[in-house]
Coordinates of C-alpha atoms in Angstrom, one line a residue:
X1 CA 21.4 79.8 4.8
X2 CA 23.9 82.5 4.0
X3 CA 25.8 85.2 6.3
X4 CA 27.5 86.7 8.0
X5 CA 26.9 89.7 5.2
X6 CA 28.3 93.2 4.5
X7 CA 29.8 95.7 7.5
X8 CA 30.0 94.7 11.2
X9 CA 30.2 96.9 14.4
X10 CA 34.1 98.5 14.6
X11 CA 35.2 99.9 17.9
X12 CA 35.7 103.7 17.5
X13 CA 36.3 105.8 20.3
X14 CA 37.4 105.8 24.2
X15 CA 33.8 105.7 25.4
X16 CA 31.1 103.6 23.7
X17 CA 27.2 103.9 24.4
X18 CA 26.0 100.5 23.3
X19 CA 21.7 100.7 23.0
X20 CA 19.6 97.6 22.2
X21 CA 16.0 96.7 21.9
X22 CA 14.9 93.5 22.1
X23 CA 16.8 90.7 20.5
X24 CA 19.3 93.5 18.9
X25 CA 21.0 93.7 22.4
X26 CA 22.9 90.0 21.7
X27 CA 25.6 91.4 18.8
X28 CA 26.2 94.6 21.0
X29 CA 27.6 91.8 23.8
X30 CA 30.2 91.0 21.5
X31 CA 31.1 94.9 20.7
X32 CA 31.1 95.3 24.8
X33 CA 33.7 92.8 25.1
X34 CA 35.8 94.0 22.0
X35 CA 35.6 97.1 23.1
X36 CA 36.7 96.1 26.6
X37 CA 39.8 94.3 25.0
X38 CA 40.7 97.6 23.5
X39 CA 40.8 99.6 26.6
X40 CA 37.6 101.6 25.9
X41 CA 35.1 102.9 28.3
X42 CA 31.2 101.2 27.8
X43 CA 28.0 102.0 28.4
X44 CA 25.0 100.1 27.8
X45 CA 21.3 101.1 27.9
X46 CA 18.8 98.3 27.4
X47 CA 15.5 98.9 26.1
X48 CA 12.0 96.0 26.0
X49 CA 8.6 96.0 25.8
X50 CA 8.4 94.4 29.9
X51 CA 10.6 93.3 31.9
X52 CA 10.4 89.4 30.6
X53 CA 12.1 90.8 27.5
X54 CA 14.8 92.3 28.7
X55 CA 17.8 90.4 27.5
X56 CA 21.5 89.9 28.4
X57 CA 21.7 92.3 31.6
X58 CA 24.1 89.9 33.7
X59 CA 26.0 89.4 30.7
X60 CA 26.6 92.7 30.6
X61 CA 27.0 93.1 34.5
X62 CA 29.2 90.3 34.1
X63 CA 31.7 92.2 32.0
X64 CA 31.1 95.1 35.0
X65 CA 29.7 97.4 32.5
X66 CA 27.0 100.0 33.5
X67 CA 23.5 99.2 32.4
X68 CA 20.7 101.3 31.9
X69 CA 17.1 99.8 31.6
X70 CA 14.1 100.6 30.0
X71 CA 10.4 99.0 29.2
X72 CA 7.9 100.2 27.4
X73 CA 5.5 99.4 29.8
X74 CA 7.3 100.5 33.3
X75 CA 7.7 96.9 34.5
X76 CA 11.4 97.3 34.8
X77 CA 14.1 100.5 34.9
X78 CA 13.0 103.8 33.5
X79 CA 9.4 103.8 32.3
X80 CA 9.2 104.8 28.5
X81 CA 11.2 104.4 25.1
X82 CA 15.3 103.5 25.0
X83 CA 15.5 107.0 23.9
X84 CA 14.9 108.4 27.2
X85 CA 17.4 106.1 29.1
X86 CA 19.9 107.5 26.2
X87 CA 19.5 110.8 26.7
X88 CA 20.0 110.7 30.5
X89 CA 23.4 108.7 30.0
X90 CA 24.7 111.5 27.3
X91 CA 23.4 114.1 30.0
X92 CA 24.8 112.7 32.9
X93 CA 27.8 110.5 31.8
X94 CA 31.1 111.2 33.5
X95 CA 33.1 110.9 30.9
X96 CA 32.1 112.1 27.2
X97 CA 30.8 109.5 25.0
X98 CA 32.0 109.5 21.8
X99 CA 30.4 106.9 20.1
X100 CA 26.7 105.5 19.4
X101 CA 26.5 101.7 18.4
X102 CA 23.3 100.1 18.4
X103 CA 20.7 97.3 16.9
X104 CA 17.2 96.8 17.7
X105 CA 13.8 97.9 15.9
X106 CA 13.7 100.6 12.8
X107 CA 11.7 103.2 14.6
X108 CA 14.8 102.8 17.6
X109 CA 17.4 103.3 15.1
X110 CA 15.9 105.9 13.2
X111 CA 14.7 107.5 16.7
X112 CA 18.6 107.0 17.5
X113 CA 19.8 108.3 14.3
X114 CA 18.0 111.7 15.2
X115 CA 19.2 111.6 18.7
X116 CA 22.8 110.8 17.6
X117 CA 22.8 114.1 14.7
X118 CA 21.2 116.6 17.5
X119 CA 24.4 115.7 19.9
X120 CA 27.0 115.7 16.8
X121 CA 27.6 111.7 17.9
X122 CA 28.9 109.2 15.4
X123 CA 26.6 106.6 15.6
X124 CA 26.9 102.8 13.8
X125 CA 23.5 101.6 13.5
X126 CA 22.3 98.1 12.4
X127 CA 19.4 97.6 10.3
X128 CA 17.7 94.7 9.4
X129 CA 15.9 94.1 5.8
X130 CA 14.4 91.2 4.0
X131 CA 17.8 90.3 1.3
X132 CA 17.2 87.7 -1.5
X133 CA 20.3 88.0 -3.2
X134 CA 22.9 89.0 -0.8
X135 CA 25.0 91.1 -3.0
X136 CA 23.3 94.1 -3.6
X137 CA 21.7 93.1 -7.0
X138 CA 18.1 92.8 -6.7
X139 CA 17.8 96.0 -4.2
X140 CA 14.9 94.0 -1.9
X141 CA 16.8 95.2 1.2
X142 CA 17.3 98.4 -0.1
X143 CA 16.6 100.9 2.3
X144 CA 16.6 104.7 1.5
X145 CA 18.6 103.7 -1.9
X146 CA 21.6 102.2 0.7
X147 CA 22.3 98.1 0.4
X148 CA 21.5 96.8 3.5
X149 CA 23.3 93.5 2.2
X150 CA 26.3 94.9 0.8
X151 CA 26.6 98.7 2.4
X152 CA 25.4 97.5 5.8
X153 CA 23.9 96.3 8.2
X154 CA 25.6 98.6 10.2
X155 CA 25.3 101.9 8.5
X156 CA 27.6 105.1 9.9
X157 CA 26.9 108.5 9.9

């Protein structure tokens, strides 16, 4: 077993939009209560397939941050994709946000990275790859020529 590898979440900004799918909501807890600690606003929209699958909502209620859900199905919060629960907090947030951080499925995170670009949002995005070597030599978690294991997982742009 090997890891932690390569570049972790950094908080960056005054107002955070934290967006998970499925399991990739549990290491944006930890950048909620960073965040927290540094005197930064958060915001949190949660997306699943149903409702059974929605994770870590009283953790995050816990910390009294707001939470946005979605499913996939309409079980639970707004019907549809995350993307839809994100673009109604950047359109009616009260204060601006000023920084995307999430971690969930590939098509999320390259929905999100599209998302993030049209609003002019830095965004830190963690992808996941298969890595054999951990140091960038063998390039199996290459992923658009950029090293998930060394460069990432959490790429910025």
């Amino acid at each position: 077993m090997r890891g932690p590898l390569g570049q972790g979440f950094t908080v960056r900004g005054r107002h955070l939009l934290l967006v998970g799918g499925g399991y990739g909501v549990a290491p944006l807890h930890f950048l909620a209560r960073a965040a927290l600690a540094a005197g930064a606003q958060v915001s949190v929209v949660i997306g699943a397939r149903t409702a059974a699958d929605l994770l870590f909502m009283d953790r995050f209620a816990a910390l009294g941050v707001p939470v946005i859900t979605t499913t996939d199905d309409g079980s639970a919060g707004r019907p549809g994709l995350v993307t839809a629960g994100v673009e109604h907090l950047l359109a009616t947030a009260t204060t601006p946000i000023d920084q995307l951080a999430a971690c969930g499925p590939g098509p999320m995170l390259t929905a999100l990275e599209r998302l993030a670009a049209v609003h002019h949002l830095p965004a830190q995005l963690s992808w996941e790859n298969r890595m054999r070597c951990g140091m960038g030599i063998c390039g199996t978690c290459a992923k658009d020529g950029w090293l998930v294991c060394s460069e990432g997982p959490v790429r910025r742009t």
